[in-house]
Tab-separated table of C-alpha atoms in Angstrom:
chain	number	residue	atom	x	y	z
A	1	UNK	CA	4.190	33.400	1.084
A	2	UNK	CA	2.095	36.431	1.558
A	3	UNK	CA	-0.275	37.254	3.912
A	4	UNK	CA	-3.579	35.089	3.141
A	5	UNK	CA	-1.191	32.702	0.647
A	6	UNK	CA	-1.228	29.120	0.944
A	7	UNK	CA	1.420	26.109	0.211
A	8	UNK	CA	-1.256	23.948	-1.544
A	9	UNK	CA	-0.004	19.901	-1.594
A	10	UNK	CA	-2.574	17.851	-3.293
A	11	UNK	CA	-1.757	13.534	-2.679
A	12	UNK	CA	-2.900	10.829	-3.917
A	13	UNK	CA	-2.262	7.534	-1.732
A	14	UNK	CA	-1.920	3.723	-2.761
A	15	UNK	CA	-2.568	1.464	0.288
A	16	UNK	CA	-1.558	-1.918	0.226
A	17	UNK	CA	-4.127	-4.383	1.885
A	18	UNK	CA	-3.601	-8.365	2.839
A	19	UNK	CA	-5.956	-11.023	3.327
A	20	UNK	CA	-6.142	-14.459	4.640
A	21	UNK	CA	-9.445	-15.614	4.076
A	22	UNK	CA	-10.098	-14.379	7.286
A	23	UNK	CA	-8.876	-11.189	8.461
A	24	UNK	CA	-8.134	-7.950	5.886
A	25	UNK	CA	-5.405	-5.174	7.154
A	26	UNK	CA	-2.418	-3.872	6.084
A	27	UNK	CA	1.253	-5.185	6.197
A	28	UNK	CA	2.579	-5.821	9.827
A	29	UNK	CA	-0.655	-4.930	11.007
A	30	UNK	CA	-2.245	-8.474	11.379
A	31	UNK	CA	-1.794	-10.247	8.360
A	32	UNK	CA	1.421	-10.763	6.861
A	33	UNK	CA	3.263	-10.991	3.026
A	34	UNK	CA	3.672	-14.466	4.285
A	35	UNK	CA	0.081	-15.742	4.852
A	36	UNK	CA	-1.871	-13.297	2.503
A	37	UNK	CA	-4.005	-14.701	-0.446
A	38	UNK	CA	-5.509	-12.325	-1.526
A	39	UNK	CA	-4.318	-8.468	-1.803
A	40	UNK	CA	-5.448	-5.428	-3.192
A	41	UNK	CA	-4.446	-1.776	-3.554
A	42	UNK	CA	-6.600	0.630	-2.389
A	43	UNK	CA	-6.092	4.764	-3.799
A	44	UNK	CA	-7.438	7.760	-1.663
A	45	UNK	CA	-6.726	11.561	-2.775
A	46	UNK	CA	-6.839	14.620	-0.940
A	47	UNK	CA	-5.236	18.298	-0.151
A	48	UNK	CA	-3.996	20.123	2.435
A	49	UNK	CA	-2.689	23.849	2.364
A	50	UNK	CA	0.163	25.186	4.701
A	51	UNK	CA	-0.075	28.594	5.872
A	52	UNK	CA	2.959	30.628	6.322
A	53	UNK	CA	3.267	30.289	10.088
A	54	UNK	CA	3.415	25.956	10.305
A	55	UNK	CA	2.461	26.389	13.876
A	56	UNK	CA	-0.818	28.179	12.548
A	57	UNK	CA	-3.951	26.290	11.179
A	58	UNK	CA	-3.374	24.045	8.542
A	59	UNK	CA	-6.432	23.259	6.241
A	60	UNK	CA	-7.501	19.302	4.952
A	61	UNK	CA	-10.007	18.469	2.888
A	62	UNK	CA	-11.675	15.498	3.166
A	63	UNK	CA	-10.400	12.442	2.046
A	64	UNK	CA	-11.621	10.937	-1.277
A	65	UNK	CA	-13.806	7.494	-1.457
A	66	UNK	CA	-11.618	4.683	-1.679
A	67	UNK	CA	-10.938	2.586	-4.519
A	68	UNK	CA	-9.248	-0.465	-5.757
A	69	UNK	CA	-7.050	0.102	-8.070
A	70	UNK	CA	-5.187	-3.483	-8.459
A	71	UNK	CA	-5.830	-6.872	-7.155
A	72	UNK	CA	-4.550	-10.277	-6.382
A	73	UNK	CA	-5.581	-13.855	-5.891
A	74	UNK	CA	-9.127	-12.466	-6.313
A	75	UNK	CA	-12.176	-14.272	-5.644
A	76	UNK	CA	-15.702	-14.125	-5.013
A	77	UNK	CA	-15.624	-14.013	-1.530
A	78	UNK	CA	-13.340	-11.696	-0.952
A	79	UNK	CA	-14.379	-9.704	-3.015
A	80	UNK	CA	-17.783	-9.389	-0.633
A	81	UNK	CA	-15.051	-9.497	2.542
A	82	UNK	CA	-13.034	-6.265	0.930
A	83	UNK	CA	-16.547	-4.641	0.078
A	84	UNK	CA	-17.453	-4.549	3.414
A	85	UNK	CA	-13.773	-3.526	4.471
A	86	UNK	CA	-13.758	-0.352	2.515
A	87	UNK	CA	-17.373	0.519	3.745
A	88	UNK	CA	-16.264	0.778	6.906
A	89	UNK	CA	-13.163	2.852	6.224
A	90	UNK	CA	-15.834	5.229	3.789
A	91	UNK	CA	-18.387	5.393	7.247
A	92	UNK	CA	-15.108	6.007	9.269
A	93	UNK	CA	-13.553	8.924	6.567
A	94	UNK	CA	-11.412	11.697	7.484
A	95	UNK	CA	-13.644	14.624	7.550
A	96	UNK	CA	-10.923	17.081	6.738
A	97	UNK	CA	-10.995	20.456	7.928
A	98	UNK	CA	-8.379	22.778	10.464
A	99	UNK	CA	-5.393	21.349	12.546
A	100	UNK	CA	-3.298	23.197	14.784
A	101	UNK	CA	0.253	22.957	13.576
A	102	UNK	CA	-0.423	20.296	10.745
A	103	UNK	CA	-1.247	17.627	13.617
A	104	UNK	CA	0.797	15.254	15.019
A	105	UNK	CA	2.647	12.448	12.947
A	106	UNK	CA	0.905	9.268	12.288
A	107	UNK	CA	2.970	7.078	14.278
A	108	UNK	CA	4.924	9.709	16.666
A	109	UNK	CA	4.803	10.331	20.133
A	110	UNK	CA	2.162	13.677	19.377
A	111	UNK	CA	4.429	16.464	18.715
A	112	UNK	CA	2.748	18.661	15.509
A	113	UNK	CA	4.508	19.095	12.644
A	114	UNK	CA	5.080	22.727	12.765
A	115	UNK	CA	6.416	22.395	15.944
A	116	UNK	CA	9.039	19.750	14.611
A	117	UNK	CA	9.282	22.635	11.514
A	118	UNK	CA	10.029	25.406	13.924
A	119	UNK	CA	12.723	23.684	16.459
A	120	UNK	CA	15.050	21.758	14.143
A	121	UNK	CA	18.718	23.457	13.651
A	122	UNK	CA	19.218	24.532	10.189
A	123	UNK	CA	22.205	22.108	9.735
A	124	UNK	CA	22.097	18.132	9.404
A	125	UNK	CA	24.465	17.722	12.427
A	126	UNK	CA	22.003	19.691	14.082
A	127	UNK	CA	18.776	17.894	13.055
A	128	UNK	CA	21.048	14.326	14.318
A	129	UNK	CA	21.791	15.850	17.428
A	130	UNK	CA	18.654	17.194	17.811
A	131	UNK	CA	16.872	13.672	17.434
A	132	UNK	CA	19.537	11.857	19.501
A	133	UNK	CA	18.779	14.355	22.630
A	134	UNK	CA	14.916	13.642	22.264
A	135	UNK	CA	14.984	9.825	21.799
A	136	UNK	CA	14.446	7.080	24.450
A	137	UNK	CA	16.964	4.350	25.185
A	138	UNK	CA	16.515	2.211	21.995
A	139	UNK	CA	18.933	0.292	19.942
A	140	UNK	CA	21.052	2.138	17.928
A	141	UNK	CA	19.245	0.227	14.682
A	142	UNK	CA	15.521	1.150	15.985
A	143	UNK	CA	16.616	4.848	16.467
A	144	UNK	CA	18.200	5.371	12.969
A	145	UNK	CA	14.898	3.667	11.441
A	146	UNK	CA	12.598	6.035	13.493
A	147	UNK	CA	14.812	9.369	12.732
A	148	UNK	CA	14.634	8.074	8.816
A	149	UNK	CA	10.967	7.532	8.444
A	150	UNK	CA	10.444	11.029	11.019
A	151	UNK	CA	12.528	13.017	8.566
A	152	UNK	CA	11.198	11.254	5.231
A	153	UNK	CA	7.399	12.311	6.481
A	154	UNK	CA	8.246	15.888	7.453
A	155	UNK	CA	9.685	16.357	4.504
A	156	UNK	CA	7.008	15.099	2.599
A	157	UNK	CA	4.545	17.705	4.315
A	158	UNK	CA	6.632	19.918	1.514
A	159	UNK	CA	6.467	22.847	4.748
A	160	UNK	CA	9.177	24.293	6.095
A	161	UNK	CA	12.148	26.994	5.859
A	162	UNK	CA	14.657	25.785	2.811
A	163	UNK	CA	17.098	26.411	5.527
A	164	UNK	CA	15.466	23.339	7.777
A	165	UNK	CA	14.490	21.519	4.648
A	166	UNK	CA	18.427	21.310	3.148
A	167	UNK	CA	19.469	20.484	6.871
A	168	UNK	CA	16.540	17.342	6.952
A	169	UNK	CA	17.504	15.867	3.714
A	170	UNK	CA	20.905	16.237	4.552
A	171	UNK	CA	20.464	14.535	7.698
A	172	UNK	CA	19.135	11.917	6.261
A	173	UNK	CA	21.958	11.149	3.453
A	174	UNK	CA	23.910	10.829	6.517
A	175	UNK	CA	22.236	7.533	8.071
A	176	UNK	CA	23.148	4.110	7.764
A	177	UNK	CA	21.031	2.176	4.346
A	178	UNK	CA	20.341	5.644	3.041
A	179	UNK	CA	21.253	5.827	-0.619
A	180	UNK	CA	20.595	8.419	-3.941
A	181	UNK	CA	19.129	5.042	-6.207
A	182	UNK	CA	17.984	7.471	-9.009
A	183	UNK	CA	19.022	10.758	-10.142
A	184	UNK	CA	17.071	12.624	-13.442
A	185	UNK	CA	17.921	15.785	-14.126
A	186	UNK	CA	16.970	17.770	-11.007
A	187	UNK	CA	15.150	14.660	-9.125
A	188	UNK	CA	16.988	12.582	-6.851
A	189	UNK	CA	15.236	9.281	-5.259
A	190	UNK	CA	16.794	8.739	-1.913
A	191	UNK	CA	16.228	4.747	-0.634
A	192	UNK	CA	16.813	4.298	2.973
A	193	UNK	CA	16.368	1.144	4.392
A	194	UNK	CA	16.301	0.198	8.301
A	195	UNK	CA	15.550	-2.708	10.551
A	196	UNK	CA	12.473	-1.797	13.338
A	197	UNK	CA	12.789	-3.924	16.253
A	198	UNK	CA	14.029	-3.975	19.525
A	199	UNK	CA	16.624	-5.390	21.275
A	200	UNK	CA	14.383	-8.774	23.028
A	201	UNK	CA	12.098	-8.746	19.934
A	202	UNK	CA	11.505	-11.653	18.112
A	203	UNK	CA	10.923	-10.141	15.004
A	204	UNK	CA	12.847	-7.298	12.912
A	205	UNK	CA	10.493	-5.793	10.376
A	206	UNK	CA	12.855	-4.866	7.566
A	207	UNK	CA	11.726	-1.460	6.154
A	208	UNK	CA	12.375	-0.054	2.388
A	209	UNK	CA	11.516	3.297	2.425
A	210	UNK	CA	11.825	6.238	-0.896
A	211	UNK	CA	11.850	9.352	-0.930
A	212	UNK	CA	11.474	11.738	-4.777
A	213	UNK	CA	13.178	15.379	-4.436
A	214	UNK	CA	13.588	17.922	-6.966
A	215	UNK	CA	16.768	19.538	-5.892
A	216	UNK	CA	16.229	22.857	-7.948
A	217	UNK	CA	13.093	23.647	-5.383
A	218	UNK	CA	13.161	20.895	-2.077
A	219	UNK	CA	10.407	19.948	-2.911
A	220	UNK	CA	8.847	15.986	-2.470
A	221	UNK	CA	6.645	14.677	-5.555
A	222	UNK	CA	6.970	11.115	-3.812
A	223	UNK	CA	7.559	8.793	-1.000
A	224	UNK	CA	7.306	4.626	-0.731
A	225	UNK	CA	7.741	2.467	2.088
A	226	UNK	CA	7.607	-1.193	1.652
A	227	UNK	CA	8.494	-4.350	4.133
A	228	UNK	CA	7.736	-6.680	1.364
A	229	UNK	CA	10.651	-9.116	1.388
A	230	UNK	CA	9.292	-11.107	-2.184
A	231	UNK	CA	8.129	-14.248	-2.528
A	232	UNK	CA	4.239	-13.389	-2.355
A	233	UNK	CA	1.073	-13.278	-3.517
A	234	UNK	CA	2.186	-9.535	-4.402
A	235	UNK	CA	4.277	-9.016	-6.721
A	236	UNK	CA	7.620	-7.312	-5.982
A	237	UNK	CA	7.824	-4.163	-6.715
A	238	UNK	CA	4.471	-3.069	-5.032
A	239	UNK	CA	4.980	-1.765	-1.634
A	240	UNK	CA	2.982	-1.142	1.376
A	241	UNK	CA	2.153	2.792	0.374
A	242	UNK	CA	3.037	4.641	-2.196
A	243	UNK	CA	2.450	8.738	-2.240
A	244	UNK	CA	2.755	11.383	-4.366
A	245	UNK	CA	2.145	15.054	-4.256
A	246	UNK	CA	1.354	17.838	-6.710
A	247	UNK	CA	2.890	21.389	-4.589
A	248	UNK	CA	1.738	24.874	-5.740
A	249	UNK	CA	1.285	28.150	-4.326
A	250	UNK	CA	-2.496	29.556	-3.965
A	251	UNK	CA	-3.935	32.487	-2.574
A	252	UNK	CA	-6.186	31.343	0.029
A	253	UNK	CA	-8.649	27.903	0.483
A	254	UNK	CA	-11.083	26.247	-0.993
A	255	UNK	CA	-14.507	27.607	-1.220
């Protein structure tokens, strides 16, 4: 990039929700597979753009108003239930705007993307080693799933050196349940699946996880990740989130 360019990555999200009659949230996070009756998918779309420097600003725009895009085991009142559901996620909306270093992963222990970008070696043994030095004492099954889904998100930011990008997706070919399930000219699908849980827990969430790569560029057009085990209300196939992303180069931001 030159000075003032931007790595422009425009998403577009599909959210799984569950609900009992009761209670709405997503898989594993209250309700489960098991005792939903109703579902729903729920779409959000957005941008962010990548400066040069990842441990600069990055630049989000506000996320898009929610809507459902599929449904299950609908009815009238929870239909009314959902309604007020998604109000409260539009009141609560991600406002967008500047974050140092891309911001810290969703469910990580804070450290920013760029600075993840910035201090992984340039080869997968690397990138392993690198991860094994950082993590706590887990089980050896909790770490791989952790060092999966941390690899599969960075690499869906679509920032990076191609250097640190090859090492990352090689890394991750390298874990146990990872697996090219799809391969189309220059797009590979990667599936990588993992058991979260620790050793004293009484449940293992069982985690399906995709990730789309064109192979000529590095870059990410999608990513899944699913702990739907069949058997539901939902039907299989349709995961807990599904993302995909449109990448282009621009010369600066919005407005």
């Amino acid at each position: 990039m030159q000075p003032g360019q931007y790595l422009r990555v425009a998403w577009t999200s599909d959210v799984l929700l569950l609900g009992d009659g009761s209670t709405i949230s997503q898989p594993s996070h209250g309700v489960s597979y098991a005792m939903a009756t109703h579902a729903w998918v729920i779409r959000t779309s957005g941008e962010f753009y990548v400066p040069a420097d990842v441990n600069g600003e990055w630049y989000f725009t506000p996320s898009s108003t929610p809507v459902v895009t599929a449904e299950y085991g609908q009815d009238a009142a929870a239909d009314v239930q959902l309604q007020q559901y998604l109000d409260r996620w539009s009141a609560a909306g991600d406002p967008g705007g500047f974050q140092a270093g891309g911001g810290a992963l969703p469910e990580g222990d804070g450290t920013l993307r760029g600075e993840f970008l910035t201090s992984l070696p340039d080869d997968a043994d690397g990138v392993l080693s690198w991860f094994r030095s950082r993590q706590g004492s887990t089980s050896e099954s909790h770490h791989g799933a952790m060092v999966g889904w941390t690899l599969m998100t960075l690499l869906a930011s679509n920032a990076g050196t191609g250097d640190v990008r090859a090492a990352m997706l090689q890394a991750l070919g390298t874990l146990p349940g990872s697996s090219i399930v799809d391969s189309r000219g220059s797009l590979r699908t990667i599936a990588f699946d993992s058991t979260f849980g620790e050793p004293g827990q009484a449940i293992d969430v069982q985690r399906h996880q995709t990730i789309t790569v064109d192979v000529s560029t590095g870059r990410v057009s999608g990513t899944s990740d699913s702990t739907n085990a069949g058997g539901s209300i939902v039907p299989d196939g349709v995961g807990d989130v599904r993302n995909d992303y449109a990448v282009e180069l621009v010369d600066g931001l919005p407005g």
